GROMACS .gro file of C-alpha atoms in nm:
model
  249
    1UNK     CA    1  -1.028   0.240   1.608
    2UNK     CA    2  -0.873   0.550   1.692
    3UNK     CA    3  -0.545   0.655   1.659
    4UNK     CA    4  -0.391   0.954   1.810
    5UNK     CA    5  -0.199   1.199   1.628
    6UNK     CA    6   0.157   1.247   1.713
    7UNK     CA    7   0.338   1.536   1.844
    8UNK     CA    8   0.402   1.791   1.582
    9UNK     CA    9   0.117   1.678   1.353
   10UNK     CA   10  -0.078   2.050   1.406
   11UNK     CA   11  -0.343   1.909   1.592
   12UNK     CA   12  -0.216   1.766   1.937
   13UNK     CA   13  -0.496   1.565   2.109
   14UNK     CA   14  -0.741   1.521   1.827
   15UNK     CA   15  -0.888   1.191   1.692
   16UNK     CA   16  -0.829   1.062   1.374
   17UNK     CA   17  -1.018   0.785   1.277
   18UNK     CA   18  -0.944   0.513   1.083
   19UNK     CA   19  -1.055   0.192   1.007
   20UNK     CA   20  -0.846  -0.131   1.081
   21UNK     CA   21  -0.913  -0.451   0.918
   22UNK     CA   22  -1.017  -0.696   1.211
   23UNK     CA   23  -1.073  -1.092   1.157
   24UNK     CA   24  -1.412  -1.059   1.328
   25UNK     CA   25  -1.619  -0.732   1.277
   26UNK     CA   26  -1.671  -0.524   1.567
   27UNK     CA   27  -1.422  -0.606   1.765
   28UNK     CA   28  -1.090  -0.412   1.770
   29UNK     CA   29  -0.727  -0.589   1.695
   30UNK     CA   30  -0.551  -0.371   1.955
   31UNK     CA   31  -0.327  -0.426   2.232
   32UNK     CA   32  -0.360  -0.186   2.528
   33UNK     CA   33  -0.090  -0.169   2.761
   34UNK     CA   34  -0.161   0.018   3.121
   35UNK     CA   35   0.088   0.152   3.337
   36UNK     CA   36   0.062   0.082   3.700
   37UNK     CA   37   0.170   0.304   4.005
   38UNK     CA   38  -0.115   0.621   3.966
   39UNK     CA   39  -0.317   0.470   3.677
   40UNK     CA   40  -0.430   0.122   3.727
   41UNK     CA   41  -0.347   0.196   4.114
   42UNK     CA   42  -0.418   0.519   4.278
   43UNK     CA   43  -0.116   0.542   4.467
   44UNK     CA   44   0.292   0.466   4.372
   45UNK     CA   45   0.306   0.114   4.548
   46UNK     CA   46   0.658   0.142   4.674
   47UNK     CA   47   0.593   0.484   4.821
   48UNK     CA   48   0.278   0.310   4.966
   49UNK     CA   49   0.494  -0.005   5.085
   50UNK     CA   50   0.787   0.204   5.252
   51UNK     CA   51   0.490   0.474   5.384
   52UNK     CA   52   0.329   0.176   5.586
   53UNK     CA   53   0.667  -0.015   5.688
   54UNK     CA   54   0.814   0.310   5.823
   55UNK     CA   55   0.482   0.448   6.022
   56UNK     CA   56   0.588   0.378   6.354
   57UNK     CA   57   0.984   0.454   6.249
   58UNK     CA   58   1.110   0.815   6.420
   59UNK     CA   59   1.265   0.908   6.107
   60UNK     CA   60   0.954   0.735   5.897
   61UNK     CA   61   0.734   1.092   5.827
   62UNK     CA   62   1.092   1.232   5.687
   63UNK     CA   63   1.207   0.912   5.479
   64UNK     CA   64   0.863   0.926   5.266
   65UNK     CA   65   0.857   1.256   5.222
   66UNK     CA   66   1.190   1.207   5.062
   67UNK     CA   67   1.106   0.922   4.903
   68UNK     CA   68   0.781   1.053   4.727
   69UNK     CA   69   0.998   1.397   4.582
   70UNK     CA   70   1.212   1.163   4.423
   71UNK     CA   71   0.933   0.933   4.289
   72UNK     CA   72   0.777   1.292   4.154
   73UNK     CA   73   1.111   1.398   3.974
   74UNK     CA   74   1.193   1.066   3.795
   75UNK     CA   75   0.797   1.069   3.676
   76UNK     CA   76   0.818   1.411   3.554
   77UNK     CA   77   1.177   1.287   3.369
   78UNK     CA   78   1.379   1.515   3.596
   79UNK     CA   79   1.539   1.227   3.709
   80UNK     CA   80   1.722   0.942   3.567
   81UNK     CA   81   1.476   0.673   3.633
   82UNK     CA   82   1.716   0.403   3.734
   83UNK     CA   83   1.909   0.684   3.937
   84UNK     CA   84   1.561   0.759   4.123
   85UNK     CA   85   1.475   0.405   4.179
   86UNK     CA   86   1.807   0.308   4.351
   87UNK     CA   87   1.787   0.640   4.567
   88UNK     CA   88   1.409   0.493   4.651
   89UNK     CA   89   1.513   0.180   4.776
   90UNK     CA   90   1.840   0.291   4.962
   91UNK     CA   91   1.603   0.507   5.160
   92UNK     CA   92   1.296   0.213   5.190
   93UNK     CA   93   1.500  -0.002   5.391
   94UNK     CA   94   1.216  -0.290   5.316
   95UNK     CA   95   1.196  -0.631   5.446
   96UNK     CA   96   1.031  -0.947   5.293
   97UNK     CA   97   0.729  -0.922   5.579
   98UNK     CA   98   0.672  -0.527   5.465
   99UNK     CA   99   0.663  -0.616   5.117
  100UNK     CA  100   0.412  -0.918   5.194
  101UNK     CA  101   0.201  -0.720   5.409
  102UNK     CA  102   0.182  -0.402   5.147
  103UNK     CA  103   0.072  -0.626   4.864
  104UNK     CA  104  -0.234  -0.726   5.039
  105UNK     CA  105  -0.276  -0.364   5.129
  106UNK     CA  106  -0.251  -0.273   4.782
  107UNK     CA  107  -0.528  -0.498   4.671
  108UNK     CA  108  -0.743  -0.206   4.844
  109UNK     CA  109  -0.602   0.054   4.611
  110UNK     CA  110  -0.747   0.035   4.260
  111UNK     CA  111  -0.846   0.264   4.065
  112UNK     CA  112  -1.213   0.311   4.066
  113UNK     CA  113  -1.369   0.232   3.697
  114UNK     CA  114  -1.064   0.060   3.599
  115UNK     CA  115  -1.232  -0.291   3.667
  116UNK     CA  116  -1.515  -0.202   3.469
  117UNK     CA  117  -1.254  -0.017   3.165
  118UNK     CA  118  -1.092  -0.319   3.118
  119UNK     CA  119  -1.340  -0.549   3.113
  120UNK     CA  120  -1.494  -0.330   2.863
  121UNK     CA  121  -1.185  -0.343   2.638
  122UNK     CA  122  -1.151  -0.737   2.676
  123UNK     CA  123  -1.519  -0.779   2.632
  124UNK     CA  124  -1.498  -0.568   2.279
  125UNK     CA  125  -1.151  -0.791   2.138
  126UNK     CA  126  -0.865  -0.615   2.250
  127UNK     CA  127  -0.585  -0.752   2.478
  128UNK     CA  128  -0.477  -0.568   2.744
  129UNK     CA  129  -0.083  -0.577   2.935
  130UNK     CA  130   0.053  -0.422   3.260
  131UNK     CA  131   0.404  -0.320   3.261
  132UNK     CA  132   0.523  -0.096   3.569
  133UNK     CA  133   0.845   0.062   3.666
  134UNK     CA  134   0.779  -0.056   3.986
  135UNK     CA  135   0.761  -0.391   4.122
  136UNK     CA  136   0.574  -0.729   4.050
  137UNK     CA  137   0.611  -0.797   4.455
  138UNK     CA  138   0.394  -0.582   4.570
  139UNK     CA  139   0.194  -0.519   4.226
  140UNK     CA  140   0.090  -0.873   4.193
  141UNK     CA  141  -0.216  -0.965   4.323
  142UNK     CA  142  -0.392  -0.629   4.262
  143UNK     CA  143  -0.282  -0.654   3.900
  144UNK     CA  144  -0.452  -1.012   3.944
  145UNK     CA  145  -0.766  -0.857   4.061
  146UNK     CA  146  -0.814  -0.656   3.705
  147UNK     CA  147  -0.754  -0.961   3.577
  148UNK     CA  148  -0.425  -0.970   3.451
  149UNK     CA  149  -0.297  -1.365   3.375
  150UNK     CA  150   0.117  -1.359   3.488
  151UNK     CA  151   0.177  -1.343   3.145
  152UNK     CA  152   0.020  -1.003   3.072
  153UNK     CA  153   0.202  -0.794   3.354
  154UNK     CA  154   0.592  -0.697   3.318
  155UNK     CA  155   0.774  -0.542   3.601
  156UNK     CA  156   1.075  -0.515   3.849
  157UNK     CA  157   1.182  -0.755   4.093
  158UNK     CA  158   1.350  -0.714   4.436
  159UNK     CA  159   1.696  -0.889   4.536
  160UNK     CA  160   1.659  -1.032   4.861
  161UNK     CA  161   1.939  -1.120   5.103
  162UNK     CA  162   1.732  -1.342   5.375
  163UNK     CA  163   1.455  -1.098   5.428
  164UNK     CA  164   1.611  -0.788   5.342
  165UNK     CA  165   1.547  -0.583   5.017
  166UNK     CA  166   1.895  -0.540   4.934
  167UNK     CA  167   1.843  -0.393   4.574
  168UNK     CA  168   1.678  -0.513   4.215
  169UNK     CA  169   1.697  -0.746   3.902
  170UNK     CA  170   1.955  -0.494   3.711
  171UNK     CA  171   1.928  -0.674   3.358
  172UNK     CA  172   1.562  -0.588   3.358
  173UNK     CA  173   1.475  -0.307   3.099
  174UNK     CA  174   1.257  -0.158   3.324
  175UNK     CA  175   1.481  -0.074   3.573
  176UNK     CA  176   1.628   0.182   3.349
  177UNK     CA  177   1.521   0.536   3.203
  178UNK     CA  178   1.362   0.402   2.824
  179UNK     CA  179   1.282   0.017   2.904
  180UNK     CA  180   0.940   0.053   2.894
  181UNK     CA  181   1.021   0.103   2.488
  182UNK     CA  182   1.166  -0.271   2.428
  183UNK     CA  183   0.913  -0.429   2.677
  184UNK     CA  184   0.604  -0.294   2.475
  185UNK     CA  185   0.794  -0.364   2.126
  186UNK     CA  186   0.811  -0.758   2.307
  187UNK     CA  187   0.463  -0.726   2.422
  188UNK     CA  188   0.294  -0.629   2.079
  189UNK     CA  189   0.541  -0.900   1.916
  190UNK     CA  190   0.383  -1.143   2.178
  191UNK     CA  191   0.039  -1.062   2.140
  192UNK     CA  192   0.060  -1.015   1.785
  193UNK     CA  193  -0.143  -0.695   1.748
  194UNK     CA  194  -0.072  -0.435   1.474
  195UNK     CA  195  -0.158  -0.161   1.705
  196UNK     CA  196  -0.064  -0.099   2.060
  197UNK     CA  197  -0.174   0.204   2.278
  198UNK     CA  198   0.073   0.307   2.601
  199UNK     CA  199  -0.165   0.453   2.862
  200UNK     CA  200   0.008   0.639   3.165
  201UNK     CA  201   0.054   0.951   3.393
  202UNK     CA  202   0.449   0.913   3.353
  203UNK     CA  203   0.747   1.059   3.110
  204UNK     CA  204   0.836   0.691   3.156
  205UNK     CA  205   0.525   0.606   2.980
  206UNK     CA  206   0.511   0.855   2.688
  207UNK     CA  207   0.862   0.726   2.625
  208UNK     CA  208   0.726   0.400   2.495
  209UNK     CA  209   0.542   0.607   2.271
  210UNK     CA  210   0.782   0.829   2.179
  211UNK     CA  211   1.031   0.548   2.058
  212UNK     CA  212   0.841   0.408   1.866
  213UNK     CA  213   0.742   0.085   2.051
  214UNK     CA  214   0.396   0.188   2.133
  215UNK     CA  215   0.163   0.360   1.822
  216UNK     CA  216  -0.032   0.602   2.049
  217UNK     CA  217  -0.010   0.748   2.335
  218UNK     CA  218  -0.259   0.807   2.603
  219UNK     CA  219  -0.144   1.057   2.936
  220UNK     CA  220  -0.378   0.977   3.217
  221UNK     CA  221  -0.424   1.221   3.471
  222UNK     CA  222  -0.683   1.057   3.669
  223UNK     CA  223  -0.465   1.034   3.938
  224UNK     CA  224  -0.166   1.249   3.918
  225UNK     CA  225  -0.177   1.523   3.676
  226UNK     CA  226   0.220   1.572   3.557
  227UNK     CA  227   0.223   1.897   3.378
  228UNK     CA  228   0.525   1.752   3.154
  229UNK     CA  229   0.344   1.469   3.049
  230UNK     CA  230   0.017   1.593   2.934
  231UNK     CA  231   0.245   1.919   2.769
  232UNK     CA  232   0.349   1.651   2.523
  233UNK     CA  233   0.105   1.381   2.523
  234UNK     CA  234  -0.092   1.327   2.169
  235UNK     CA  235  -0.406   1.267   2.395
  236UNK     CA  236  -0.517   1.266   2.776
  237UNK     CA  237  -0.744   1.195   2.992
  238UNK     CA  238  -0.848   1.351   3.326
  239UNK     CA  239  -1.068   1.045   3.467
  240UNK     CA  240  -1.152   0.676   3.415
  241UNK     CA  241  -1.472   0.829   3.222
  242UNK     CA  242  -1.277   1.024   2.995
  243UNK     CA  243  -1.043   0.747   2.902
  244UNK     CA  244  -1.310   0.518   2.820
  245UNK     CA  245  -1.428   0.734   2.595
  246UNK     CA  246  -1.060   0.806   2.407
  247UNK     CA  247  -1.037   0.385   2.369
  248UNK     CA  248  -1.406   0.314   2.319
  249UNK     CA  249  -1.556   0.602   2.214
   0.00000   0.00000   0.00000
């Protein structure tokens, strides 16, 4: 497999290659876990949910604009992530029938190559996990078109009050900056892989790594290239094609 050198090691998105012992030759005893919003999606789904839900609003152009800078910041780690995400939804304003209707819209919004990448990765042994700051509402059933089983996908969850949003499950870790650190450490415990690789455009992400939950670190810029991120990351990757090549060579 290959395992990505970390920060500070003189050579800052190289490859070293090792070999790992695997139970059945050929086939790699890793666990990959994806990000979400702007890797396995193209777009940040509760920008895209509160973009659609506030189209016809006066003040809807102005409340997504404001929305998105603040999704920007806390990516970029400018911005307390938990601090961001309750800004977010103050400003959403979502309803139960929004946040049904944007999850079907979101089925539309995959990346293109991811189906293929991941069924690539399963295909050659590895297991693969989704775990978003954002939220398994809307997420859902595109995460369930790459094939993701319930168990394999960790995210937020909206409070409702009747059918109003009225805010988020606070004792989950990813609701807060760092949580996607103990949810990987859970994940690879889970799974029971020696070696799990964090792939995402996010500070969020490359704070898994950075911790210590995750072993490498990918930055994927395929869809939003965040200068911070790929300043630090141990690898990137540009495209879909590129990243295929970083996890299968």
């Amino acid at each position: 497999f290959h395992r990505f050198l970390p920060p500070g090691s003189g050579q800052s998105g190289a490859l070293a290659v090792h070999r790992w012992p695997c139970k059945h030759e050929g086939k790699m005893s890793r666990l990959i876990v994806f990000d979400v919003d702007s890797t396995l999606l193209k777009v940040e789904s509760l920008d895209f949910a509160v973009e659609h839900a506030l189209s016809s609003a006066p003040d809807g152009a102005e409340r997504t604009a404001r929305l998105k800078a603040l999704t920007d910041q806390g990516m970029a780690g400018q911005l307390d992530f938990r601090s961001s995400l309750e800004q977010r939804l103050a400003i959403a304003g979502l309803t139960r029938p929004a946040v049904e209707a944007a999850r079907e819209r979101l089925r539309t919004q995959l990346t293109e190559g991811m189906v293929e990448l991941l069924n690539a990765l399963r295909t050659r042994g590895n297991d693969v996990a989704a775990v978003s700051g954002g939220f398994v509402d809307l997420v859902e059933p595109a995460l369930s078109d790459l094939g993701f089983a319930n168990g394999e996908i960790r995210a937020n969850r909206f409070v409702y009050e009747g059918d109003e949003v009225i805010g988020y499950d606070r004792q989950n870790p990813l609701s807060r900056s760092g949580g996607k650190a103990p949810v990987v450490a859970s994940l690879k415990t889970l799974f029971g892989k020696p070696l799990a690789i964090m792939v995402g455009d996010g500070m969020t992400d490359y704070e898994a790594f950075d911790k210590g939950a995750a072993d490498s670190f990918i930055g994927f810029g395929g869809v939003a290239l965040r200068a911070p991120v790929r300043a630090k990351a141990p690898a990137y990757a540009e495209s879909v094609a590129a990243l295929h090549a970083l996890l299968l060579g």
